[in-house]
Amino acid sequence: TFFCFHSDIYFFNICLEDCLSSLWKHILHVSDAVDASSEQIFLWSDTFQLVSVKLTKAAGQDLEAKELSVVLDGVDASPKCIAFGREGEYVASVKEVNLQVFFFKRKQLNRFSVSTVKTKSGNNQFACIACHPTEDCIATGHADGKIRLWRNFYHKKDYTFSTLHWHHDTVMDLAFSMEGTSLLSGGVESVLVLWHNESNCQKDFLPRLGSAIEYISMSSDGTLCCTLHTDNRITIINSNLRFSKSIQGLIKSRDVKTGLVVDPRTKALVLNGEPGHLQFYCLQSDQQLFSLDIVQRQYIHQAGLNQADLVKVAFSAQGKWLATVEEREEVTDPELQLKLWLYDEETQSFKLNTRINMPHEDHITDMCFREMDELEDDSLILVTAGRDCVFKVWVMVEDTDPEGSVSWSCDFVGSYHNYQATNCCFSEDGSLLAVSFEETVTVWDSITWDLKCTFCHPPGKIRNICFGRLTCSKYLIGATDYGFLCCWNLLSCALEWSAHLNVLVLQPDPLSEHIAAVSWLSKESSLFVFKPNEPRPIYIQRNLCKEKIQLAAFVPRDEPETIVSEKYHWLRRSQLFFLTDTQVRNSEVGLTTLLHTPAHVLPSASFLCPIFINSLLISKENKSAEEVADEVEMESEKTEDDSDEERGVTEMEQEDTSAMELLGEMTRKLSKSQEKELRKIRKMDYSWISAF
């Protein structure tokens, strides 16, 4: 079987549940392929046209597209809105309230419309279409949950239609069986409906398929049915409506509130999956390892319901303990639950150990375990921060029952000037805890819970914080929502350096000193990798993607990678993955993906050669990351003061007129000496002028 994603077609072996290969499409920036043969294919173009392309044999196995003709205008971008009729006699298309049918031999185009009168369950706009394989019958699915069967549509006025109705919401896709004796339909109910003989009374159901059915397809021999779901799952179903197998990669969740978390045991990526579930996703095999039901309640697919949702996740250093937070938004007060899960070696899964109702009076904003590997069993600590202006420390206590089991209870509650607690993290050795309270970062002793020092860099609230690691463990990094990236020295309690950078994501590598910062500016995301003890970034990738990067995570490699280029040494022990609104991506992007693609599915060498050569050329206008980094070398000037709120500041000077832009190109180049002189002038105290 195969399915289309963006501009690629993926082929799967349904027995091995594995992706065999993928094809690239280059003609007209194609959205999808409707029908294909050895002589002619039909494609959607970017201008919402259905185009017929005649193919001619070229040298080798290549095919050339020479003749293109427009079949239909104003078609919907979705492939479920176009279908070919009996033996290719006609093609039908639906969009909004219009149905159009084009007859190839007659060169005749008929158009039909349905009323836009709204019903209680919605409106009757077209949502999908399917054509009968042997008869002149067209089935259309509608937004009000109804299915209409159209006949006699050769005539513009004498057409007829009958109605089938079971779905309570939009019919998302339709498919006839190979013989045409039955019709399959699916929607948000996660139920596959089999209609017999076009009758409302004769129908069978296959329920509980996990998520809404988005596409339905039949195999050429009619023995299997394939459904594609909104959570990125493919389900294979036998012709007798029996479940066969499922192909599951990364589940597409509506909202990844848990962030991207790495399971220390399996190195799997852990994030929101099905509603109320955690998915453990293997990046190497592109398969889901397993799904853990956290909320343990039946999810109801109905808009407007306030249902419990999984919002926070944290693992202990060895992956033995898992902490989760679920909440349900109520009109008055939120409903919160903190759960602690212990990994069971026998079942190879997590078992619920402790459930704490309302651990905070308001939403939990962050939580973390104290990472002390050698003392995990004896000194394990969990910290939660909340909008109720406190952070809480949770510790294990032995139960009084004879089995000697343990549970969790609150040991300490901390606050700072009644500010909301927004972020928390432990230092690498676990001796210090950093908690941000709006504009201030507080540092606490994790043994006595004494407040050691505070840091502040107004204006703006603290958006992210993290400690340095290994040789950089004496530094604390913070990013503000006003566009500053700050590095504080924990030994001198002073600001080491700061940079004007709108950081959305701040992610430290657990196996090195490197920290990745992702910025958002001018509708593009850029990546900066640095060490806290070195003010200059060691790697910069501007315009990483046009989408806003929501989350990121370093995933340790099984074995350190041999990387020749010093520019990419920061990827030697870990890989950086980031999540946008549409997909999970790897930081190692580029033509390297071609090396892992089978030769028989690659385009011709004549097509790839210009792209490869152009990628090696260096533009005269664009500067390399190393050149830009050299231009923005940061000076360190440390000053001491009686107040730990006032810090020595080292600024990374901007080279662009944009207030939030970092590492931009200048309209006029300054020399090194001019830049240093300008920094000194900016730091001079001109307050004495006010006396005049």
C-alpha positions as MATLAB code, in Angstrom:
seq = 'TFFCFHSDIYFFNICLEDCLSSLWKHILHVSDAVDASSEQIFLWSDTFQLVSVKLTKAAGQDLEAKELSVVLDGVDASPKCIAFGREGEYVASVKEVNLQVFFFKRKQLNRFSVSTVKTKSGNNQFACIACHPTEDCIATGHADGKIRLWRNFYHKKDYTFSTLHWHHDTVMDLAFSMEGTSLLSGGVESVLVLWHNESNCQKDFLPRLGSAIEYISMSSDGTLCCTLHTDNRITIINSNLRFSKSIQGLIKSRDVKTGLVVDPRTKALVLNGEPGHLQFYCLQSDQQLFSLDIVQRQYIHQAGLNQADLVKVAFSAQGKWLATVEEREEVTDPELQLKLWLYDEETQSFKLNTRINMPHEDHITDMCFREMDELEDDSLILVTAGRDCVFKVWVMVEDTDPEGSVSWSCDFVGSYHNYQATNCCFSEDGSLLAVSFEETVTVWDSITWDLKCTFCHPPGKIRNICFGRLTCSKYLIGATDYGFLCCWNLLSCALEWSAHLNVLVLQPDPLSEHIAAVSWLSKESSLFVFKPNEPRPIYIQRNLCKEKIQLAAFVPRDEPETIVSEKYHWLRRSQLFFLTDTQVRNSEVGLTTLLHTPAHVLPSASFLCPIFINSLLISKENKSAEEVADEVEMESEKTEDDSDEERGVTEMEQEDTSAMELLGEMTRKLSKSQEKELRKIRKMDYSWISAF';
ca = [
       0.000    0.000    0.000;
       1.080    3.616   -0.406;
       0.038    7.004    0.875;
       0.994   10.602    0.178;
       2.514   13.111    2.603;
       3.300   16.681    1.517;
       5.275   16.140   -1.730;
       6.237   12.495   -1.213;
       4.632    9.104   -1.814;
       5.505    6.403    0.754;
       5.281    2.680   -0.004;
       4.624    0.225    2.876;
       4.865   -3.549    3.125;
       1.718   -4.369    5.098;
       3.110   -7.747    6.186;
       6.341   -6.335    7.595;
       4.657   -3.096    8.724;
       7.651   -1.231    7.334;
       8.266    1.587    4.882;
       9.895    0.216    1.748;
      10.650    3.411   -0.130;
       9.473    6.889   -0.992;
       9.141    8.769   -4.264;
       9.714   12.421   -4.971;
       7.472   14.347   -7.302;
       8.780   17.279   -9.277;
       6.196   18.054  -11.942;
       4.193   21.220  -11.213;
       4.943   20.962   -7.469;
       2.394   18.172   -7.351;
       0.108   17.787   -4.348;
      -0.943   14.220   -5.094;
      -1.415   11.544   -7.750;
      -5.010   10.537   -8.432;
      -4.763    7.767  -10.967;
      -1.782    6.300  -12.751;
      -1.060    4.071  -15.733;
       1.834    3.500  -18.063;
       0.644    6.232  -20.442;
      -1.229    8.869  -18.462;
      -1.433   10.223  -14.922;
      -3.636   12.845  -13.304;
      -2.114   15.371  -10.929;
      -3.199   18.272   -8.738;
      -1.291   21.468   -9.386;
      -0.689   24.287   -6.910;
      -3.363   26.351   -8.703;
      -6.168   23.923   -7.685;
      -6.491   22.358  -11.121;
      -6.807   18.717  -12.084;
      -4.208   18.221  -14.821;
      -3.850   15.332  -17.263;
      -0.223   14.465  -18.079;
       0.641   12.179  -21.005;
       3.854   10.241  -20.458;
       6.311    9.118  -23.141;
       9.136    6.638  -22.751;
      12.574    8.211  -22.420;
      16.069    6.768  -22.109;
      16.441    4.081  -19.481;
      13.559    3.858  -17.018;
      12.731    7.570  -17.111;
       9.405    8.916  -18.343;
       8.974   12.357  -19.859;
       5.892   14.533  -19.340;
       5.305   16.457  -22.550;
       1.573   17.096  -22.950;
      -0.386   18.725  -20.138;
      -4.071   19.615  -20.249;
      -6.421   21.026  -17.615;
      -9.375   18.735  -16.869;
     -11.101   20.606  -14.019;
     -10.701   24.065  -12.524;
     -11.372   25.073   -8.917;
     -10.888   21.608   -7.418;
     -10.333   21.063   -3.716;
      -6.765   20.408   -2.584;
      -7.798   17.205   -0.791;
      -7.584   13.922   -2.765;
     -10.788   12.715   -1.099;
     -12.701   15.365   -3.058;
     -11.953   13.896   -6.513;
     -12.919   10.448   -7.844;
     -12.915    8.638  -11.208;
     -16.089    6.975  -12.441;
     -16.890    3.681  -14.149;
     -13.869    2.520  -16.181;
     -12.588    6.078  -16.353;
     -15.648    7.372  -18.206;
     -15.825   10.513  -16.100;
     -14.220   12.330  -13.163;
     -16.201   13.950  -10.360;
     -15.118   16.694   -7.943;
     -16.737   18.331   -4.920;
     -15.947   21.611   -3.209;
     -18.061   23.409   -0.626;
     -21.643   23.144   -1.996;
     -20.753   22.294   -5.612;
     -20.467   18.957   -7.420;
     -19.001   18.905  -10.935;
     -18.748   15.922  -13.272;
     -16.632   15.887  -16.436;
     -17.280   13.231  -19.104;
     -14.092   12.511  -21.066;
     -15.611   11.158  -24.298;
     -18.389   13.741  -24.529;
     -16.180   16.598  -23.341;
     -19.189   17.572  -21.225;
     -19.132   19.252  -17.812;
     -22.174   19.154  -15.504;
     -22.422   21.101  -12.271;
     -24.771   20.522   -9.330;
     -25.280   22.374   -6.028;
     -26.830   21.569   -2.670;
     -28.632   23.945   -0.355;
     -26.507   25.680    2.286;
     -29.288   25.649    4.896;
     -27.742   24.736    8.266;
     -29.101   21.887   10.364;
     -28.736   21.148   14.075;
     -25.638   19.015   13.441;
     -23.989   21.442   11.049;
     -24.439   22.094    7.341;
     -24.634   19.893    4.272;
     -21.499   21.080    2.482;
     -19.593   18.414    0.545;
     -16.710   16.773    2.409;
     -15.699   13.764    0.272;
     -16.653   11.763   -2.803;
     -16.452    8.196   -4.184;
     -17.591    6.686   -7.488;
     -19.197    3.271   -7.999;
     -16.773    0.952   -9.882;
     -19.354   -0.630  -12.231;
     -22.431    1.594  -12.176;
     -23.094    5.272  -12.800;
     -23.457    6.188   -9.135;
     -21.631    8.849   -7.124;
     -21.519    8.828   -3.299;
     -20.846   12.114   -1.482;
     -20.220   12.685    2.207;
     -21.406   15.858    3.890;
     -20.648   18.003    6.917;
     -24.003   17.144    8.511;
     -23.095   13.431    8.696;
     -25.238   12.367    5.726;
     -24.243   10.365    2.641;
     -25.965   11.100   -0.672;
     -26.033    8.648   -3.594;
     -26.348   10.464   -6.933;
     -27.719    8.870  -10.110;
     -28.768    9.986  -13.596;
     -26.253   12.812  -13.386;
     -25.727   12.761  -17.151;
     -28.671   15.155  -17.152;
     -28.288   18.489  -15.494;
     -31.898   18.660  -14.268;
     -33.232   15.089  -14.086;
     -30.684   13.777  -11.592;
     -31.782   11.942   -8.428;
     -30.197   11.132   -5.074;
     -30.974    9.057   -1.988;
     -29.684    9.580    1.564;
     -27.902    7.382    4.137;
     -27.389    8.668    7.686;
     -25.532    7.342   10.749;
     -22.603    9.691   11.460;
     -23.278   12.486   13.938;
     -20.561   14.697   12.445;
     -18.757   15.208    9.129;
     -18.330   12.155    6.891;
     -14.575   12.333    6.358;
     -14.135    9.724    3.599;
     -15.947    7.133    1.483;
     -14.901    4.066   -0.507;
     -16.828    1.493   -2.557;
     -15.887   -2.188   -2.482;
     -14.330   -3.570   -5.667;
     -17.640   -5.121   -6.765;
     -19.631   -2.071   -5.682;
     -21.966   -4.118   -3.471;
     -21.017   -2.212   -0.319;
     -19.876    1.244    0.739;
     -17.436    2.144    3.524;
     -17.597    5.407    5.462;
     -15.659    6.925    8.363;
     -15.540   10.030   10.518;
     -14.662   11.460   13.919;
     -16.450    8.624   15.738;
     -13.440    6.312   15.069;
     -15.907    3.779   13.652;
     -15.742    2.204   10.193;
     -19.269    1.763    8.805;
     -20.027   -0.844    6.122;
     -23.257   -0.099    4.193;
     -24.858   -3.032    2.323;
     -26.905   -2.582   -0.847;
     -27.122    1.170   -0.333;
     -29.601    0.620    2.483;
     -30.009    2.495    5.761;
     -31.112   -0.709    7.465;
     -28.249   -2.977    6.435;
     -24.947   -1.858    7.905;
     -22.116   -3.252   10.033;
     -19.598   -1.485   12.270;
     -15.950   -1.782   13.302;
     -15.668    0.489   16.388;
     -12.838    1.703   18.647;
     -10.231    2.316   15.952;
      -8.441    4.849   18.158;
      -8.975    8.161   16.387;
     -10.947    9.846   13.629;
     -10.820    8.148   10.230;
      -9.422   10.567    7.659;
      -8.960    8.352    4.562;
     -10.304    4.971    3.373;
      -8.810    2.862    0.584;
      -9.506   -0.601   -0.849;
      -6.871   -3.018   -2.177;
      -7.023   -3.885   -5.879;
      -8.216   -7.447   -5.183;
     -10.801   -6.276   -2.632;
      -9.488   -8.468    0.194;
      -8.172   -5.657    2.370;
      -9.246   -2.201    3.436;
      -6.862    0.495    4.676;
      -7.805    3.429    6.895;
      -5.612    6.417    7.690;
      -6.357    8.168   10.980;
      -5.826   11.691   12.231;
      -3.277   10.448   14.781;
      -0.957    9.273   11.954;
      -1.949    5.598   12.186;
      -2.649    3.225    9.286;
      -5.032    0.338   10.034;
      -5.309   -2.741    7.807;
      -8.775   -4.386    7.889;
      -9.961   -7.610    6.283;
     -12.901   -7.605    3.859;
     -15.104   -9.197    6.536;
     -14.549   -6.084    8.704;
     -12.032   -7.785   11.004;
      -8.985   -5.916   12.311;
      -5.749   -7.238   10.771;
      -2.839   -5.021   11.831;
      -1.794   -1.451   12.475;
       1.148    0.615   11.222;
       1.902    3.273   13.802;
       4.665    5.862   13.716;
       4.577    9.102   15.653;
       1.057    9.852   16.832;
      -0.067   13.295   15.784;
      -1.469   14.861   18.925;
      -3.662   17.942   18.861;
      -1.406   19.789   21.283;
       1.951   18.604   22.672;
       1.649   20.045   26.177;
       4.128   17.617   27.761;
       7.064   18.874   25.712;
       9.647   16.563   24.144;
      11.077   14.280   26.838;
      13.615   11.463   26.424;
      13.129    8.161   28.265;
      16.518    7.346   29.867;
      15.863    3.600   29.527;
      14.931    3.276   25.875;
      16.115    6.665   24.547;
      12.644    6.953   23.070;
      10.977   10.283   22.525;
       8.084   10.664   24.987;
       5.218   13.085   24.383;
       1.430   13.337   24.147;
      -0.128   10.563   22.074;
      -3.749    9.521   22.013;
      -5.920   11.677   24.297;
      -4.817   10.990   27.874;
      -1.905    8.751   26.771;
       1.877    9.009   26.658;
       3.521    7.656   23.526;
       7.039    6.201   23.563;
       8.347    6.750   20.032;
      11.555    5.156   18.697;
      13.343    7.616   16.429;
      15.606    4.979   14.877;
      12.853    2.628   13.703;
      10.135    5.290   13.289;
       7.769    3.134   15.324;
       5.846    3.498   18.536;
       7.278    1.279   21.273;
       4.198    1.455   23.465;
       1.483    3.770   24.738;
       0.827    4.399   28.442;
      -2.692    5.327   29.547;
      -2.199    8.093   32.108;
      -5.656    9.628   32.508;
      -7.402    6.199   32.483;
     -10.738    7.639   31.406;
     -12.778    7.130   28.265;
     -12.254   10.014   25.847;
     -15.433   11.346   24.213;
     -15.035   12.770   20.699;
     -17.288   15.768   21.069;
     -16.431   19.429   20.789;
     -16.942   21.662   23.808;
     -16.394   19.032   26.515;
     -13.878   19.758   29.275;
     -11.969   16.490   29.514;
      -8.860   15.601   31.498;
      -5.653   16.190   29.558;
      -2.014   15.231   30.115;
       0.111   18.385   30.472;
       3.457   17.599   32.198;
       5.936   14.693   32.214;
       9.291   14.115   33.943;
      11.620   11.089   34.315;
      14.139   10.350   37.044;
      17.773   10.097   35.925;
      17.708    6.310   35.441;
      14.133    6.187   34.176;
      12.905    4.232   37.199;
      10.309    6.841   38.175;
       7.882    8.782   36.009;
       5.896   11.831   37.139;
       2.840   13.051   35.240;
       0.391   15.911   35.676;
      -3.121   15.885   34.264;
      -5.649   18.660   34.467;
      -9.190   19.486   33.467;
     -10.114   23.089   32.903;
     -13.240   23.946   34.841;
     -15.221   27.150   34.864;
     -14.223   28.010   38.431;
     -11.208   25.986   39.606;
      -8.969   23.604   37.621;
      -8.939   19.919   38.497;
      -5.333   18.712   38.933;
      -3.723   15.337   39.593;
      -0.053   14.521   40.151;
       0.803   10.857   39.573;
       4.016    8.989   40.346;
       4.706    5.821   38.332;
       7.270    3.109   39.161;
       8.798    0.986   36.387;
       8.031   -2.720   36.758;
      10.767   -4.992   35.395;
       8.428   -7.977   35.114;
       5.759   -6.287   33.005;
       8.256   -3.945   31.328;
       5.931   -1.025   31.914;
       5.088    1.662   34.462;
       2.667    1.040   37.327;
       0.871    3.750   39.245;
       2.430    4.220   42.693;
       0.972    7.468   44.101;
      -1.928    9.717   43.113;
      -2.057   13.239   44.586;
      -5.205   15.285   44.066;
      -4.772   19.065   43.790;
      -1.010   19.192   44.466;
      -1.236   22.942   43.772;
      -4.098   25.389   43.988;
      -3.498   26.482   40.400;
      -1.876   25.108   37.233;
       1.515   23.376   37.498;
       3.958   25.215   35.238;
       7.030   22.944   35.491;
       8.508   19.987   37.373;
      11.811   18.114   37.565;
      13.588   15.311   39.419;
      16.880   15.801   41.206;
      19.371   13.999   38.976;
      21.752   12.231   41.372;
      22.482    8.944   39.629;
      24.379    7.238   42.396;
      21.914    8.267   45.090;
      18.663    7.976   43.152;
      16.990    5.434   45.422;
      18.005    7.162   48.652;
      17.751   10.849   47.796;
      15.221   11.084   45.001;
      13.375   14.412   45.002;
      10.645   15.810   42.774;
       9.971   19.545   42.544;
       6.816   21.101   41.093;
       6.270   24.803   40.366;
       2.825   26.373   40.108;
       0.871   29.484   39.352;
      -0.191   29.510   43.000;
       3.131   31.302   43.693;
       4.899   28.350   45.353;
       7.148   25.454   44.479;
       6.808   22.160   46.337;
       9.342   19.456   47.133;
       8.071   15.875   47.088;
       9.974   12.987   48.695;
       9.470    9.244   49.094;
       8.259    7.902   52.443;
       7.833    4.317   53.574;
       4.288    3.118   54.067;
       3.198    1.455   57.309;
       1.876   -1.644   55.544;
       3.881   -4.868   56.018;
       4.901   -5.000   52.357;
       7.225   -2.065   52.907;
       6.069   -0.125   49.863;
       6.766    3.578   49.390;
       4.667    6.589   48.475;
       5.262   10.293   47.923;
       4.437   13.274   50.132;
       5.236   16.998   50.284;
       8.356   17.858   52.299;
       8.879   21.587   51.671;
       7.041   24.573   50.195;
       8.976   27.585   48.923;
       7.943   30.999   47.591;
       9.394   34.364   46.630;
       7.518   37.655   47.145;
       4.223   36.047   46.147;
       5.323   35.817   42.500;
       4.168   32.987   40.239;
       6.678   30.150   39.921;
       7.269   29.456   36.212;
      10.344   27.213   35.748;
      12.531   24.903   37.821;
      15.667   22.800   37.292;
      18.448   21.145   39.323;
      22.170   21.575   38.846;
      24.116   18.623   37.463;
      25.272   17.449   40.912;
      21.832   18.064   42.423;
      23.125   20.443   45.088;
      21.285   23.523   43.771;
      17.730   24.154   42.651;
      16.860   27.091   40.403;
      13.265   28.346   40.383;
      12.138   31.330   38.329;
       9.497   33.648   39.764;
       8.311   35.899   36.942;
      11.279   38.295   36.381;
      13.574   36.764   39.041;
      15.596   33.540   39.177;
      16.103   32.148   42.691;
      18.778   29.593   43.632;
      18.169   27.275   46.606;
      20.264   24.776   48.553;
      18.654   21.368   47.892;
      19.633   20.035   51.347;
      18.638   22.855   53.691;
      16.293   24.662   51.255;
      17.929   27.969   52.101;
      17.738   30.721   49.484;
      21.335   31.246   48.303;
      21.038   34.049   45.747;
      18.774   35.694   43.166;
      19.343   36.908   39.612;
      17.336   39.360   37.582;
      17.553   40.886   34.103;
      14.611   43.251   33.573;
      12.531   43.937   31.649;
      10.673   40.751   30.862;
       9.735   37.548   32.640;
      11.948   34.475   32.654;
      10.871   32.137   29.851;
      13.489   29.331   30.178;
      16.295   28.397   32.575;
      18.961   25.664   32.646;
      22.258   24.925   34.369;
      25.510   24.381   32.524;
      27.034   20.907   32.601;
      30.485   19.334   33.008;
      33.136   22.080   32.745;
      30.390   24.719   32.554;
      28.490   23.633   35.663;
      29.162   26.961   37.405;
      26.880   28.813   34.993;
      23.119   29.338   34.954;
      21.421   30.283   31.678;
      18.108   32.114   31.385;
      15.998   33.552   28.567;
      13.412   36.302   28.999;
      10.250   36.942   27.015;
      11.556   40.436   26.286;
      14.333   39.077   24.090;
      17.423   38.552   26.289;
      19.626   35.487   26.766;
      21.597   35.736   30.016;
      24.453   33.748   31.554;
      25.090   34.102   35.296;
      28.200   32.932   37.154;
      27.169   31.014   40.283;
      30.567   31.460   41.954;
      30.758   35.232   41.629;
      26.964   35.754   41.645;
      27.414   38.071   38.675;
      26.086   38.306   35.150;
      28.766   36.801   32.924;
      27.286   37.920   29.606;
      23.987   38.669   27.912;
      22.740   38.653   24.333;
      19.775   40.313   22.675;
      18.013   37.238   21.294;
      14.353   36.235   21.234;
      14.771   32.654   22.487;
      11.709   30.405   22.359;
      13.469   27.115   23.146;
      16.505   26.582   25.391;
      17.756   22.993   25.486;
      20.982   21.686   27.111;
      22.726   18.563   25.841;
      22.845   16.017   28.717;
      26.155   14.575   27.475;
      28.171   17.741   26.796;
      28.528   21.419   27.655;
      26.556   22.508   24.583;
      23.262   24.356   24.813;
      20.917   24.910   21.880;
      18.881   28.103   21.641;
      16.145   28.484   19.035;
      15.034   32.009   18.196;
      12.027   33.318   16.292;
      12.374   36.510   14.278;
      10.987   37.824   11.005;
       8.846   34.708   10.522;
      11.770   32.293   10.629;
      13.376   30.060   13.253;
      17.144   30.119   13.735;
      19.414   27.816   15.734;
      22.333   28.934   17.925;
      24.573   26.429   19.735;
      26.966   27.694   22.407;
      28.900   26.842   25.549;
      28.161   29.009   28.610;
      31.876   29.710   29.169;
      32.337   30.877   25.563;
      30.253   33.930   24.622;
      30.492   33.328   20.878;
      28.149   30.720   19.347;
      29.989   27.691   18.000;
      27.265   26.976   15.461;
      24.641   29.139   13.790;
      21.980   28.037   11.344;
      19.864   30.926   10.174;
      16.434   30.258    8.688;
      16.335   26.733   10.068;
      12.668   26.614    9.046;
       9.817   28.991    8.280;
       7.661   27.509   11.030;
       7.816   28.426   14.689;
       9.707   25.720   16.591;
       7.681   24.807   19.665;
       9.893   22.235   21.408;
      13.305   20.575   21.128;
      15.225   17.707   22.744;
      18.718   16.238   22.615;
      18.574   12.454   22.115;
      21.779   10.544   23.061;
      23.312    8.371   20.359;
      23.971    4.682   20.962;
      27.595    5.232   19.961;
      29.473    8.532   19.470;
      29.429    9.588   15.840;
      32.647   10.181   13.906;
      32.258   13.722   12.619;
      35.057   15.187   10.538;
      33.837   18.761   10.367;
      34.618   20.675   13.551;
      31.527   22.758   12.886;
      29.295   19.782   13.760;
      31.242   18.336   16.699;
      28.392   19.326   19.003;
      26.333   16.555   17.349;
      28.902   13.880   18.059;
      27.221   12.335   21.113;
      23.623   13.528   20.719;
      21.144   14.447   18.039;
      18.889   17.479   18.290;
      15.253   16.978   17.362;
      12.717   19.771   17.257;
       8.972   19.954   16.867;
       7.069   22.419   14.700;
       3.330   22.742   14.226;
       3.387   20.067   11.511;
       6.225   17.615   12.158;
       9.250   16.420   14.130;
      12.535   17.232   12.421;
      16.207   16.475   12.934;
      18.872   19.161   13.070;
      21.016   17.113   10.689;
      19.278   18.210    7.514;
      20.526   18.525    3.958;
      21.610   16.305    1.049;
      22.817   13.633    3.518;
      19.326   12.121    3.358;
      20.028   11.085   -0.229;
      22.701    8.677    0.949;
      20.077    6.628    2.796;
      17.621    6.465   -0.118;
      17.512    3.433   -2.474;
      18.986    4.301   -5.861;
      15.994    3.058   -7.825;
      13.657    5.659   -6.278;
      16.001    8.641   -6.711;
      15.576   11.159   -9.530;
      18.072   11.168  -12.374;
      21.662   12.318  -11.832;
      21.126   15.181  -14.271;
      18.465   16.540  -11.931;
      20.479   16.126   -8.717;
      23.828   17.374  -10.032;
      22.953   21.112  -10.290;
      21.391   21.059   -6.822;
      24.459   19.393   -5.326;
      26.904   21.779   -7.043;
      24.919   24.855   -6.011;
      24.880   23.672   -2.400;
      28.702   23.701   -2.378;
      29.004   27.254   -3.686;
      29.550   30.066   -1.192;
      27.484   33.176   -1.750;
      29.396   36.458   -1.790;
      26.543   38.212   -0.016;
      25.982   35.709    2.779;
      28.480   35.314    5.588;
      29.349   32.004    7.161;
      28.444   31.194   10.741;
      32.101   31.453   11.800;
      32.475   34.909   10.223;
      29.313   36.182   11.888;
      30.373   34.729   15.217;
      33.752   36.468   14.955;
      32.054   39.784   14.290;
      29.943   39.569   17.422;
      32.625   38.496   19.872;
      31.487   39.393   23.321;
      33.597   41.117   25.916;
      33.476   40.111   29.570;
      33.555   42.885   32.110;
      32.741   41.851   35.652;
      31.858   44.329   38.357;
      30.941   43.696   41.961;
      28.222   45.448   43.961;
      26.706   45.100   47.446;
      23.376   44.030   45.951;
      23.205   40.659   44.241;
      20.495   42.130   42.009;
      22.989   44.420   40.201;
      25.355   42.552   37.913;
      28.226   43.255   35.575;
      26.901   43.205   32.061;
      28.597   42.103   28.896;
      26.527   42.763   25.827;
      26.566   41.101   22.463;
      26.322   44.126   20.196;
      23.719   44.002   17.471;
      24.625   44.414   13.824;
      21.174   45.105   12.444;
      18.626   47.902   12.739;
      15.986   45.447   13.987;
      15.644   45.595   17.776;
      15.305   41.851   18.207;
      17.706   40.729   15.468;
      20.963   39.003   16.449;
      23.818   38.249   14.087;
      22.208   40.194   11.253;
      24.040   41.788    8.339;
      25.145   45.428    8.578;
      24.477   48.084    6.026;
      27.942   49.474    6.787;
      30.867   47.415    8.142;
      32.777   48.695   11.186;
      36.335   47.691   11.903;
      37.288   45.796   15.069;
      38.780   48.872   16.684;
      35.694   50.945   15.860;
      33.431   48.305   17.396;
      35.455   48.202   20.631;
      35.532   51.993   20.847;
      31.755   52.098   20.323;
      31.236   49.608   23.168;
      33.305   51.746   25.537;
      31.332   54.869   24.637;
      28.025   53.098   25.241;
      29.158   51.970   28.705;
      30.256   55.425   29.864;
      28.197   57.194   32.523;
      26.671   60.385   31.157;
      24.490   61.140   34.189;
      26.687   64.144   35.116;
      25.272   66.023   32.117;
      21.954   66.348   33.934;
      23.561   68.879   36.276;
      23.719   71.376   33.397;
];
